[in-house]
Amino acid sequence: MESTTLSRIGLAGLAVMGQNLALNIAEKGFPISVYNRTISKVDETLDRAHTEGQLPVTGHYTPRDFVLSIQRPRSVIILVKAGAPVDQTIAALTAHMEPGDTIIDGGNEWYENTERRIVEANNKGLLYLGMGVSGGEEGARNGPSLMPGGSYQAYDNIKDIVAKVAAQVEDGPCVTYIGEGGSGNFVKMVHNGIEYGDMQLISEAYDVLKNVGGLSNSELAEIFDEWNRGELESFLIEITADIFKVKDEHGEGELVDKILDKTGMKGTGKWTVQQAAELSVAAPTIAASLDCRYLSGLKDERVAAATALAAAGLKDEVRSVVNGIDKKRLIDDVRQALYASKICSYAQGMNLRARLPANLVQAQRDLFGAHTYERVDHTGAFHTEWTKLARKNG
Ligand SMILES: *[C@@H]1O[C@H](CO)[C@@H](O)[C@H](O)[C@H]1NC(C)=O
């Protein structure tokens, strides 16, 4: 459909996250163009825009129509799978973009890919942002936490949009310019790593309360609700309380007990641990949570071992402890242990975050002023012809 007025911003990649973020932007009063090479995705988004309040969304079916429907300097958010699909989408869109326009990658991208793309974009006169988007599908629709990094000019172009679209909390919107280069993706990666740790800590607290304390799901729900009113207050504690309340619609009891104890993962936790090792930063909580996800994959081995141990006459030690337990004391101990572990885990994550801006600053200083820099893997002072190499790679 042709529209006479241009959109303020565009979004390409209309899986659920992309659709939700586009609708959120439109709802905040910013006309938005959307594109996906699968036509049905565009139509689906337009249908939702219509039913969710006649939101100002226009659909486009070719990269060219899409790009040309956006007012200059154009800002285009892409939300596609990290890696090669990002490069393909950038290639399709930038063919029609002009100097001063911006690509904003909202996916969970490896920060070095973003740094490479920044250079490639700059060579075409384009600006680039790698923007972490946190909060899942629900956050994307109603208020995500946004972590934009890269070109400050590009951030400035969309500052009013992201300030309205982000989650609103007491001290303002959940968005700030993170820094140069891939820092937005880096911060999002570490944030995900911390979340891996948090989820593992909560599940271990659950394990102790359930198997040592003998607590039922309804007692667990009550305790997590109570914890969510104290210093542990957080999204993860809140949703955990909710999870314990959900009945199994296909049988007796609660759904949580019917879920297979195998954890999936997408990669950012692994990246955080790899990066920690690379930078010689200890991140044992995040690393342990990753190990636990690997271990959880060994379900068949666990079942076989349990059978063999039972056949050998070994009793479940934990069960015999349950009887003599002081429940109230145990619950309080677990609460405090969880709090302490969380603080340690966050500190580990911050040790990673604290480092990145410094290395970028060093690189910039070396680029402009040949101030030299030190490396994490070799001693001594180093200098690089950054611009020459960057242009060559681009
Ligand atoms: C469009 O939709 C498909 C299927 O949902 C997806 O795989 C693809 O990455 C999307 N993005 C773009 C930019 O076409």
PDB file of N, CA and C in Angstrom, residues 47 105 119 156 167 216 256 278 313 371:
ATOM      1  N   ASP A  47      -2.509  -6.744  10.608  1.00  0.00           N
ATOM      2  CA  ASP A  47      -3.737  -7.174  11.287  1.00  0.00           C
ATOM      3  C   ASP A  47      -3.687  -6.819  12.763  1.00  0.00           C
ATOM      4  N   ASP A 105      20.714  -2.871  14.893  1.00  0.00           N
ATOM      5  CA  ASP A 105      20.509  -4.311  15.083  1.00  0.00           C
ATOM      6  C   ASP A 105      20.028  -4.554  16.509  1.00  0.00           C
ATOM      7  N   VAL A 119      32.080  -0.658  10.937  1.00  0.00           N
ATOM      8  CA  VAL A 119      33.091  -0.212   9.975  1.00  0.00           C
ATOM      9  C   VAL A 119      32.546  -0.300   8.555  1.00  0.00           C
ATOM     10  N   ASP A 156      21.171   9.629  19.009  1.00  0.00           N
ATOM     11  CA  ASP A 156      20.517  10.934  19.147  1.00  0.00           C
ATOM     12  C   ASP A 156      19.301  11.038  18.219  1.00  0.00           C
ATOM     13  N   ALA A 167      10.763   0.474  28.933  1.00  0.00           N
ATOM     14  CA  ALA A 167      10.034   0.351  30.199  1.00  0.00           C
ATOM     15  C   ALA A 167      10.238   1.625  31.010  1.00  0.00           C
ATOM     16  N   SER A 216       5.641 -27.899  49.557  1.00  0.00           N
ATOM     17  CA  SER A 216       4.740 -28.146  48.428  1.00  0.00           C
ATOM     18  C   SER A 216       4.793 -26.957  47.466  1.00  0.00           C
ATOM     19  N   VAL A 256       4.521 -27.466  36.822  1.00  0.00           N
ATOM     20  CA  VAL A 256       5.978 -27.402  37.002  1.00  0.00           C
ATOM     21  C   VAL A 256       6.580 -28.798  37.209  1.00  0.00           C
ATOM     22  N   GLU A 278      38.437 -15.204  28.334  1.00  0.00           N
ATOM     23  CA  GLU A 278      39.287 -14.403  27.463  1.00  0.00           C
ATOM     24  C   GLU A 278      39.905 -13.225  28.209  1.00  0.00           C
ATOM     25  N   GLY A 313      20.910 -50.624  46.577  1.00  0.00           N
ATOM     26  CA  GLY A 313      20.440 -50.440  47.950  1.00  0.00           C
ATOM     27  C   GLY A 313      20.766 -49.082  48.540  1.00  0.00           C
ATOM     28  N   HIS A 371      48.470   6.618  21.041  1.00  0.00           N
ATOM     29  CA  HIS A 371      48.842   6.553  22.456  1.00  0.00           C
ATOM     30  C   HIS A 371      49.280   5.154  22.891  1.00  0.00           C
TER      31      HIS A 371
END
